[in-house]
Structure formats: C-alpha cells, structure tokens
C-alpha cells in the first residue's frame, strides 16, 4: 500500500505530465465518455460520504477506483490544510503504484495517511482528479478533521483508610499508615521493613497526627520524624497543594473525570505550607492536589485527595478516610 507521507503536503512536482492523446485527422471524432472516480475511505476514521473525523494516531486508507472509457492517463492528488493547497502529486498509468486493466480503461491505487499531533484541530483535504487521454477529468474530494485523542479516565479509590503510626519496634508498627497511588494499597511500616520486595518504591504518602500540625499527610521524603523510613530503599518526594474544590469533584457525578481534569485542578491549586511535601491541619471536606515523584516507575502522576473524615488523634484510634483520583489507568 502506498503511503501518503507527511511531506506529500509539500512535495515538489515531478515535472509536467504529458497527456497521451493521439493526433486527430481533419474531422474531429466524438469524444468517449469522460472518466468517473470513486474513493472508498476506511481505517480508524469516522464519518461517511466526503466528510470524516480522526484523532491523533489514526490512519486513514483511500482506495481509489477509476473508470475511463477514453483510457486512463493520470491521477492527480492535491492535498490542502485548512483550505491552503499543497503541491499536486501525479500518478500516471505507468507508475508501479497504479494497477490498470489490459486496455487501461480502469485503474486503482491504494494510499494511506497517519495523523499526528501537528494535524490536531486542522481540516485536511485531498482532491483526487482522474484524467483520461482526451484530457477529460473527474474529481472527488475527501476531507478529514483531526483532533486530539480524548483524555483517559482517571482511576478512583473511593475509600482509603490510613491510621496514625503506632508502635516502637518493627513488630509493633502494624498500623496501615502509608499509601501507594500505583497499587491502590495501604501499607504498614512493619510490612515495608520486613518484606524482601522494594515496597517503598511504590509509596507516595503517609499519615500522622501531630500535636501542633494535627491531621497531616506527608511524603516519605518529608516525613518529619523517625518511624523507620531511614531503612527504606526509596523515599518518594510527593508534593502537595491546596485547592478550592470540594466533594462535588468526586464520584459518578463529579466534575473531575479525566487526566485533563486533574491537570487543570493541579494547575489551579496553590501551595499552602513551607514544605511542599507536607500538608498539615487538614479538615474534613477539603481537597488536596498532589504530584508524585518523577523518579517513580512510569514517571510523575497527578491526583486529588478528598479528606472524607478524621477520627481520633495520634493513638491507635487515629484515622483519616480519603477518596483519591489519580492519573493511573481506570480499572
């Protein structure tokens, strides 16, 4: 299949194409019927007739068929972007890309084009012109409007319960204090320290209740007191911001659904504490924005945290319930 590469839109013309008409005698012979052309459009595009839509990464295929009682001579293709024409590209009946019958009264060619980010928001047209040996012509124009792919849906963790840290020894540090937005799991310090797996590489933040900071979320890198994290192989540097959002951003009817929605929310959020790795004095109903460490597997991801409830303080009854949206594949 012949590819309509991107440089088709700026391709230099390959000389002029001679019309292979024979010389007539003194009397003009009646012309044969003019050519006809059809273009079948297939691939990842949507639409019908002559108008189609596509998104970045889609490929469209054009199956061009020509009937020319007066003998097929040339197929001219002129591309255009937003109404600005590019350079005409000819395919004659002798080109290897063109398939004809024995007497050259039919011809066909298959071409394709793949859309990329440069095409987003643009209207791209191709005019296919069939020419016979008598210079009679038939045209067909196909237009495709390209757009960016839809933003993927964010992953939601509806009930995340973190406990205040307890215990003096590793064996006692069993409270589920830490959370990973990659796995969706909570972890105790005991589990991290006693596992042969590099669990710490997944953990994004943990909870504690301070005498002056009250309910607090902190990244492993900024966790402000020794609880065993010094032995971790990785201490991720998640950062936080405060937003003006509330619980209406979450749930099936929430305003935040996609990765793009999260990007916008994080962009609009503001830093509240001196250390971006710690957010203190949390209150029920508020929403934090966060950005995970760029060194994590898969790179940095953004998300939102809704504080649903806070119970107890620093003891074994201390807990915080969260709802989380994150730029991970939705399950």
C-alpha positions as a Markdown table, in Angstrom:
| # | Residue | x | y | z |
|---|---|---|---|---|
| 1 | Unk | 0.0 | 0.0 | 0.0 |
| 2 | Unk | 1.4 | 3.4 | -1.0 |
| 3 | Unk | 1.8 | 5.8 | 2.0 |
| 4 | Unk | 0.8 | 9.4 | 1.7 |
| 5 | Unk | 3.7 | 10.6 | 3.8 |
| 6 | Unk | 3.6 | 13.9 | 5.6 |
| 7 | Unk | 5.9 | 15.5 | 3.0 |
| 8 | Unk | 3.1 | 14.9 | 0.5 |
| 9 | Unk | 1.7 | 18.2 | 1.6 |
| 10 | Unk | 4.8 | 20.0 | 0.5 |
| 11 | Unk | 6.1 | 17.6 | -2.2 |
| 12 | Unk | 7.8 | 19.2 | -5.2 |
| 13 | Unk | 6.1 | 18.5 | -8.5 |
| 14 | Unk | 7.8 | 16.0 | -10.7 |
| 15 | Unk | 7.8 | 17.8 | -14.0 |
| 16 | Unk | 4.8 | 18.1 | -16.1 |
| 17 | Unk | 2.6 | 15.1 | -17.2 |
| 18 | Unk | 2.1 | 14.7 | -20.9 |
| 19 | Unk | -1.4 | 13.8 | -22.0 |
| 20 | Unk | -1.1 | 10.8 | -24.3 |
| 21 | Unk | -3.7 | 11.9 | -26.8 |
| 22 | Unk | -3.3 | 10.9 | -30.4 |
| 23 | Unk | -3.4 | 13.4 | -33.2 |
| 24 | Unk | -6.7 | 13.7 | -34.9 |
| 25 | Unk | -7.4 | 14.0 | -38.6 |
| 26 | Unk | -9.3 | 16.7 | -40.4 |
| 27 | Unk | -12.6 | 15.6 | -38.9 |
| 28 | Unk | -12.9 | 15.6 | -35.1 |
| 29 | Unk | -14.0 | 12.3 | -33.7 |
| 30 | Unk | -16.6 | 12.4 | -30.9 |
| 31 | Unk | -15.0 | 12.1 | -27.5 |
| 32 | Unk | -15.6 | 9.0 | -25.5 |
| 33 | Unk | -17.4 | 9.2 | -22.2 |
| 34 | Unk | -15.5 | 11.0 | -19.6 |
| 35 | Unk | -13.9 | 9.2 | -16.6 |
| 36 | Unk | -15.5 | 8.6 | -13.3 |
| 37 | Unk | -13.8 | 8.2 | -9.9 |
| 38 | Unk | -14.8 | 6.7 | -6.5 |
| 39 | Unk | -12.8 | 6.9 | -3.3 |
| 40 | Unk | -13.6 | 4.3 | -0.6 |
| 41 | Unk | -12.4 | 5.6 | 2.8 |
| 42 | Unk | -11.6 | 3.1 | 5.6 |
| 43 | Unk | -9.4 | 2.8 | 8.7 |
| 44 | Unk | -9.8 | 4.5 | 12.1 |
| 45 | Unk | -11.8 | 7.5 | 10.9 |
| 46 | Unk | -15.5 | 8.1 | 11.4 |
| 47 | Unk | -18.0 | 9.6 | 9.0 |
| 48 | Unk | -19.4 | 8.9 | 5.6 |
| 49 | Unk | -19.5 | 10.4 | 2.1 |
| 50 | Unk | -16.8 | 13.0 | 1.8 |
| 51 | Unk | -16.5 | 14.2 | 5.5 |
| 52 | Unk | -14.7 | 12.3 | 8.2 |
| 53 | Unk | -13.1 | 12.8 | 11.6 |
| 54 | Unk | -10.0 | 11.3 | 13.1 |
| 55 | Unk | -7.8 | 11.6 | 16.1 |
| 56 | Unk | -4.0 | 11.6 | 16.6 |
| 57 | Unk | -2.6 | 8.2 | 15.8 |
| 58 | Unk | -5.4 | 7.2 | 13.5 |
| 59 | Unk | -4.7 | 6.0 | 10.0 |
| 60 | Unk | -7.0 | 6.5 | 7.0 |
| 61 | Unk | -6.9 | 4.4 | 3.8 |
| 62 | Unk | -8.1 | 5.6 | 0.4 |
| 63 | Unk | -9.0 | 3.0 | -2.2 |
| 64 | Unk | -9.2 | 5.0 | -5.4 |
| 65 | Unk | -11.0 | 3.4 | -8.4 |
| 66 | Unk | -11.2 | 5.0 | -11.8 |
| 67 | Unk | -13.2 | 4.0 | -14.9 |
| 68 | Unk | -12.1 | 5.8 | -18.1 |
| 69 | Unk | -13.7 | 4.7 | -21.4 |
| 70 | Unk | -11.3 | 7.1 | -23.1 |
| 71 | Unk | -8.3 | 5.4 | -21.5 |
| 72 | Unk | -6.9 | 6.3 | -18.1 |
| 73 | Unk | -3.9 | 8.7 | -18.2 |
| 74 | Unk | -3.2 | 10.2 | -14.8 |
| 75 | Unk | -4.4 | 10.5 | -11.2 |
| 76 | Unk | -3.6 | 13.9 | -9.7 |
| 77 | Unk | -3.8 | 14.3 | -5.9 |
| 78 | Unk | -3.8 | 17.8 | -4.4 |
| 79 | Unk | -3.7 | 18.0 | -0.6 |
| 80 | Unk | -4.7 | 21.0 | 1.4 |
| 81 | Unk | -4.6 | 22.1 | 5.1 |
| 82 | Unk | -7.3 | 24.5 | 6.3 |
| 83 | Unk | -8.0 | 25.5 | 2.7 |
| 84 | Unk | -4.4 | 26.1 | 1.8 |
| 85 | Unk | -3.5 | 23.9 | -1.1 |
| 86 | Unk | -0.2 | 21.9 | -1.2 |
| 87 | Unk | 1.6 | 20.7 | -4.3 |
| 88 | Unk | -0.2 | 18.5 | -6.8 |
| 89 | Unk | 1.3 | 14.9 | -7.0 |
| 90 | Unk | 0.7 | 12.9 | -10.1 |
| 91 | Unk | 0.4 | 9.1 | -10.6 |
| 92 | Unk | 0.4 | 8.0 | -14.2 |
| 93 | Unk | -0.8 | 4.7 | -15.5 |
| 94 | Unk | 2.8 | 3.6 | -15.9 |
| 95 | Unk | 3.6 | 4.1 | -12.2 |
| 96 | Unk | 4.1 | 0.9 | -10.2 |
| 97 | Unk | 1.6 | 2.1 | -7.5 |
| 98 | Unk | -1.2 | 2.1 | -10.1 |
| 99 | Unk | -3.0 | -1.0 | -11.2 |
| 100 | Unk | -4.8 | -1.0 | -14.6 |
| 101 | Unk | -6.6 | -3.5 | -16.8 |
| 102 | Unk | -5.3 | -4.6 | -20.2 |
| 103 | Unk | -6.7 | -1.6 | -22.2 |
| 104 | Unk | -6.2 | 0.9 | -19.4 |
| 105 | Unk | -9.9 | 1.7 | -19.1 |
| 106 | Unk | -9.8 | 1.1 | -15.4 |
| 107 | Unk | -7.3 | 2.0 | -12.8 |
| 108 | Unk | -6.9 | 1.7 | -9.0 |
| 109 | Unk | -4.5 | 2.8 | -6.3 |
| 110 | Unk | -4.4 | 2.4 | -2.5 |
| 111 | Unk | -3.0 | 5.2 | -0.4 |
| 112 | Unk | -2.8 | 5.9 | 3.4 |
| 113 | Unk | -2.1 | 8.7 | 5.8 |
| 114 | Unk | -1.5 | 8.7 | 9.5 |
| 115 | Unk | -2.4 | 11.6 | 11.7 |
| 116 | Unk | -0.1 | 13.1 | 14.3 |
| 117 | Unk | -0.1 | 16.0 | 16.8 |
| 118 | Unk | 0.7 | 18.5 | 14.0 |
| 119 | Unk | -2.7 | 17.7 | 12.5 |
| 120 | Unk | -4.8 | 18.4 | 15.6 |
| 121 | Unk | -7.5 | 21.0 | 15.1 |
| 122 | Unk | -6.9 | 21.1 | 11.3 |
| 123 | Unk | -9.1 | 20.3 | 8.3 |
| 124 | Unk | -7.1 | 18.2 | 5.9 |
| 125 | Unk | -8.4 | 17.6 | 2.4 |
| 126 | Unk | -7.3 | 15.5 | -0.6 |
| 127 | Unk | -8.7 | 16.2 | -4.1 |
| 128 | Unk | -8.4 | 13.2 | -6.4 |
| 129 | Unk | -8.5 | 14.1 | -10.1 |
| 130 | Unk | -8.8 | 11.4 | -12.8 |
| 131 | Unk | -7.6 | 12.4 | -16.3 |
| 132 | Unk | -8.1 | 10.4 | -19.5 |
| 133 | Unk | -6.2 | 10.5 | -22.7 |
| 134 | Unk | -8.6 | 13.2 | -24.1 |
| 135 | Unk | -7.9 | 15.4 | -21.1 |
| 136 | Unk | -11.4 | 14.8 | -19.7 |
| 137 | Unk | -11.5 | 14.9 | -15.9 |
| 138 | Unk | -13.4 | 13.7 | -12.9 |
| 139 | Unk | -12.7 | 14.8 | -9.3 |
| 140 | Unk | -13.5 | 13.7 | -5.8 |
| 141 | Unk | -12.5 | 15.5 | -2.6 |
| 142 | Unk | -12.2 | 13.8 | 0.8 |
| 143 | Unk | -12.0 | 15.9 | 4.0 |
| 144 | Unk | -10.8 | 14.8 | 7.4 |
| 145 | Unk | -10.9 | 16.9 | 10.5 |
| 146 | Unk | -8.3 | 15.8 | 13.0 |
| 147 | Unk | -8.5 | 16.3 | 16.8 |
| 148 | Unk | -6.6 | 15.3 | 19.9 |
| 149 | Unk | -7.4 | 12.0 | 21.5 |
| 150 | Unk | -9.9 | 12.1 | 24.4 |
| 151 | Unk | -8.2 | 12.4 | 27.8 |
| 152 | Unk | -8.2 | 9.0 | 29.6 |
| 153 | Unk | -10.4 | 8.4 | 32.6 |
| 154 | Unk | -8.8 | 8.8 | 36.0 |
| 155 | Unk | -8.5 | 5.9 | 38.4 |
| 156 | Unk | -10.7 | 6.4 | 41.6 |
| 157 | Unk | -10.0 | 5.0 | 45.0 |
| 158 | Unk | -13.3 | 5.6 | 46.9 |
| 159 | Unk | -12.4 | 4.6 | 50.5 |
| 160 | Unk | -8.8 | 4.8 | 51.6 |
| 161 | Unk | -8.4 | 4.5 | 55.4 |
| 162 | Unk | -5.0 | 5.4 | 56.8 |
| 163 | Unk | -4.1 | 5.0 | 60.5 |
| 164 | Unk | -1.9 | 7.1 | 62.7 |
| 165 | Unk | 1.5 | 5.5 | 63.2 |
| 166 | Unk | 1.8 | 3.3 | 66.4 |
| 167 | Unk | 4.5 | 1.0 | 67.9 |
| 168 | Unk | 8.1 | 1.4 | 69.0 |
| 169 | Unk | 9.5 | -1.7 | 67.4 |
| 170 | Unk | 9.2 | -3.1 | 63.9 |
| 171 | Unk | 7.0 | -5.9 | 65.1 |
| 172 | Unk | 4.6 | -3.3 | 66.7 |
| 173 | Unk | 4.5 | -0.9 | 63.7 |
| 174 | Unk | 1.4 | -2.6 | 62.2 |
| 175 | Unk | -0.8 | 0.4 | 61.6 |
| 176 | Unk | -1.7 | 0.9 | 57.9 |
| 177 | Unk | -0.2 | 4.3 | 57.6 |
| 178 | Unk | 1.1 | 4.6 | 54.0 |
| 179 | Unk | -0.5 | 4.6 | 50.6 |
| 180 | Unk | 0.5 | 3.9 | 47.0 |
| 181 | Unk | -1.5 | 5.5 | 44.2 |
| 182 | Unk | 0.1 | 3.0 | 41.8 |
| 183 | Unk | -1.2 | -0.1 | 43.6 |
| 184 | Unk | -4.1 | 1.4 | 45.5 |
| 185 | Unk | -2.9 | -0.4 | 48.6 |
| 186 | Unk | -2.2 | 0.7 | 52.2 |
| 187 | Unk | 1.0 | -0.4 | 54.0 |
| 188 | Unk | 2.3 | -0.6 | 57.5 |
| 189 | Unk | 5.9 | 0.2 | 58.4 |
| 190 | Unk | 6.2 | -3.4 | 59.6 |
| 191 | Unk | 5.2 | -4.6 | 56.1 |
| 192 | Unk | 7.7 | -2.4 | 54.4 |
| 193 | Unk | 10.6 | -3.2 | 56.6 |
| 194 | Unk | 10.1 | -7.0 | 56.8 |
| 195 | Unk | 9.4 | -7.5 | 53.0 |
| 196 | Unk | 12.1 | -8.5 | 50.6 |
| 197 | Unk | 10.1 | -6.6 | 47.9 |
| 198 | Unk | 11.0 | -3.0 | 47.3 |
| 199 | Unk | 7.6 | -1.8 | 48.6 |
| 200 | Unk | 8.9 | 1.7 | 49.5 |
| 201 | Unk | 9.4 | 2.5 | 45.8 |
| 202 | Unk | 5.6 | 2.4 | 45.4 |
| 203 | Unk | 4.6 | 4.5 | 48.4 |
| 204 | Unk | 3.5 | 8.1 | 47.8 |
| 205 | Unk | 2.5 | 9.5 | 51.2 |
| 206 | Unk | 1.7 | 8.6 | 54.8 |
| 207 | Unk | -0.5 | 9.9 | 57.6 |
| 208 | Unk | 0.2 | 11.2 | 61.1 |
| 209 | Unk | -1.4 | 13.4 | 63.7 |
| 210 | Unk | 0.9 | 15.9 | 65.3 |
| 211 | Unk | 0.5 | 17.9 | 68.5 |
| 212 | Unk | 0.8 | 21.2 | 66.6 |
| 213 | Unk | 0.2 | 20.0 | 63.0 |
| 214 | Unk | -2.9 | 18.0 | 63.7 |
| 215 | Unk | -4.1 | 15.8 | 60.8 |
| 216 | Unk | -1.2 | 15.7 | 58.3 |
| 217 | Unk | -0.2 | 14.0 | 55.1 |
| 218 | Unk | 3.5 | 13.8 | 54.2 |
| 219 | Unk | 5.6 | 12.2 | 51.5 |
| 220 | Unk | 8.1 | 9.6 | 52.6 |
| 221 | Unk | 10.9 | 12.1 | 51.8 |
| 222 | Unk | 9.4 | 14.8 | 54.0 |
| 223 | Unk | 8.0 | 12.6 | 56.8 |
| 224 | Unk | 9.1 | 14.7 | 59.8 |
| 225 | Unk | 10.0 | 12.1 | 62.4 |
| 226 | Unk | 11.9 | 8.9 | 62.5 |
| 227 | Unk | 9.5 | 6.0 | 62.3 |
| 228 | Unk | 11.7 | 3.5 | 60.4 |
| 229 | Unk | 11.7 | 5.1 | 57.0 |
| 230 | Unk | 15.5 | 5.6 | 57.2 |
| 231 | Unk | 15.8 | 2.0 | 56.2 |
| 232 | Unk | 13.7 | 2.4 | 53.1 |
| 233 | Unk | 15.5 | 1.9 | 49.8 |
| 234 | Unk | 13.3 | 4.6 | 48.2 |
| 235 | Unk | 11.7 | 7.7 | 49.9 |
| 236 | Unk | 9.5 | 9.3 | 47.2 |
| 237 | Unk | 9.2 | 13.0 | 47.2 |
| 238 | Unk | 5.5 | 13.6 | 46.5 |
| 239 | Unk | 4.4 | 17.2 | 46.7 |
| 240 | Unk | 1.0 | 18.7 | 47.7 |
| 241 | Unk | -1.1 | 21.8 | 47.0 |
| 242 | Unk | -4.4 | 23.0 | 48.4 |
| 243 | Unk | -7.4 | 23.5 | 46.1 |
| 244 | Unk | -10.7 | 25.3 | 46.3 |
| 245 | Unk | -12.5 | 22.1 | 45.3 |
| 246 | Unk | -14.9 | 20.1 | 47.4 |
| 247 | Unk | -16.6 | 16.7 | 47.4 |
| 248 | Unk | -18.6 | 17.6 | 44.2 |
| 249 | Unk | -15.4 | 16.9 | 42.2 |
| 250 | Unk | -15.6 | 13.2 | 43.1 |
| 251 | Unk | -18.0 | 10.3 | 42.4 |
| 252 | Unk | -20.0 | 9.3 | 39.5 |
| 253 | Unk | -21.5 | 12.8 | 39.0 |
| 254 | Unk | -18.3 | 14.6 | 40.0 |
| 255 | Unk | -16.7 | 17.4 | 37.9 |
| 256 | Unk | -13.3 | 15.7 | 37.7 |
| 257 | Unk | -13.3 | 12.6 | 35.5 |
| 258 | Unk | -10.2 | 12.6 | 33.3 |
| 259 | Unk | -6.5 | 13.1 | 33.4 |
| 260 | Unk | -7.0 | 16.5 | 31.8 |
| 261 | Unk | -9.5 | 17.5 | 34.5 |
| 262 | Unk | -6.8 | 16.6 | 37.1 |
| 263 | Unk | -4.2 | 18.6 | 35.2 |
| 264 | Unk | -6.5 | 21.7 | 35.4 |
| 265 | Unk | -7.2 | 21.2 | 39.1 |
| 266 | Unk | -3.5 | 20.9 | 39.9 |
| 267 | Unk | -2.6 | 23.9 | 37.8 |
| 268 | Unk | -5.2 | 26.0 | 39.7 |
| 269 | Unk | -4.1 | 24.8 | 43.2 |
| 270 | Unk | -1.8 | 26.8 | 45.4 |
| 271 | Unk | 1.0 | 25.8 | 47.8 |
| 272 | Unk | -0.1 | 26.3 | 51.4 |
| 273 | Unk | 2.8 | 25.1 | 53.6 |
| 274 | Unk | 6.5 | 25.9 | 53.6 |
| 275 | Unk | 7.4 | 22.3 | 52.8 |
| 276 | Unk | 5.5 | 21.1 | 49.7 |
| 277 | Unk | 6.0 | 17.5 | 50.9 |
| 278 | Unk | 3.8 | 18.1 | 53.9 |
| 279 | Unk | 0.2 | 19.4 | 54.3 |
| 280 | Unk | -0.9 | 19.9 | 57.9 |
| 281 | Unk | -4.1 | 21.0 | 59.7 |
| 282 | Unk | -6.3 | 19.0 | 57.3 |
| 283 | Unk | -10.0 | 19.4 | 57.6 |
| 284 | Unk | -12.9 | 17.2 | 56.6 |
| 285 | Unk | -14.3 | 18.1 | 53.2 |
| 286 | Unk | -11.2 | 19.8 | 51.8 |
| 287 | Unk | -9.4 | 18.6 | 48.7 |
| 288 | Unk | -5.6 | 18.5 | 48.2 |
| 289 | Unk | -3.8 | 18.2 | 44.9 |
| 290 | Unk | -0.7 | 16.1 | 44.7 |
| 291 | Unk | 2.1 | 15.3 | 42.2 |
| 292 | Unk | 4.1 | 12.0 | 42.7 |
| 293 | Unk | 7.8 | 11.7 | 42.4 |
| 294 | Unk | 9.2 | 11.9 | 38.9 |
| 295 | Unk | 11.6 | 9.0 | 39.8 |
| 296 | Unk | 8.8 | 6.5 | 40.3 |
| 297 | Unk | 8.2 | 3.8 | 37.7 |
| 298 | Unk | 6.0 | 5.3 | 35.0 |
| 299 | Unk | 7.1 | 8.9 | 35.9 |
| 300 | Unk | 5.3 | 11.6 | 37.8 |
| 301 | Unk | 1.5 | 11.4 | 38.1 |
| 302 | Unk | -1.0 | 14.0 | 39.4 |
| 303 | Unk | -4.1 | 13.5 | 41.5 |
| 304 | Unk | -6.6 | 14.8 | 44.0 |
| 305 | Unk | -7.3 | 13.8 | 47.6 |
| 306 | Unk | -10.6 | 14.4 | 49.3 |
| 307 | Unk | -10.5 | 14.3 | 53.1 |
| 308 | Unk | -13.7 | 12.5 | 54.0 |
| 309 | Unk | -13.3 | 12.1 | 57.7 |
| 310 | Unk | -10.8 | 12.4 | 60.5 |
| 311 | Unk | -11.2 | 10.5 | 63.7 |
| 312 | Unk | -9.1 | 10.2 | 66.9 |
| 313 | Unk | -5.6 | 11.7 | 67.2 |
| 314 | Unk | -2.2 | 10.2 | 67.5 |
| 315 | Unk | -3.2 | 7.0 | 69.2 |
| 316 | Unk | -4.4 | 3.7 | 67.9 |
| 317 | Unk | -7.8 | 5.2 | 67.2 |
| 318 | Unk | -6.4 | 7.9 | 65.0 |
| 319 | Unk | -7.6 | 7.5 | 61.4 |
| 320 | Unk | -8.2 | 9.6 | 58.2 |
| 321 | Unk | -10.5 | 8.5 | 55.5 |
| 322 | Unk | -9.6 | 9.6 | 52.0 |
| 323 | Unk | -11.1 | 9.5 | 48.4 |
| 324 | Unk | -8.4 | 9.7 | 45.7 |
| 325 | Unk | -8.4 | 10.4 | 42.0 |
| 326 | Unk | -5.1 | 9.8 | 40.2 |
| 327 | Unk | -3.7 | 9.7 | 36.6 |
| 328 | Unk | -3.5 | 5.9 | 36.5 |
| 329 | Unk | -5.4 | 3.7 | 34.1 |
| 330 | Unk | -9.0 | 3.4 | 35.3 |
| 331 | Unk | -10.0 | -0.1 | 36.3 |
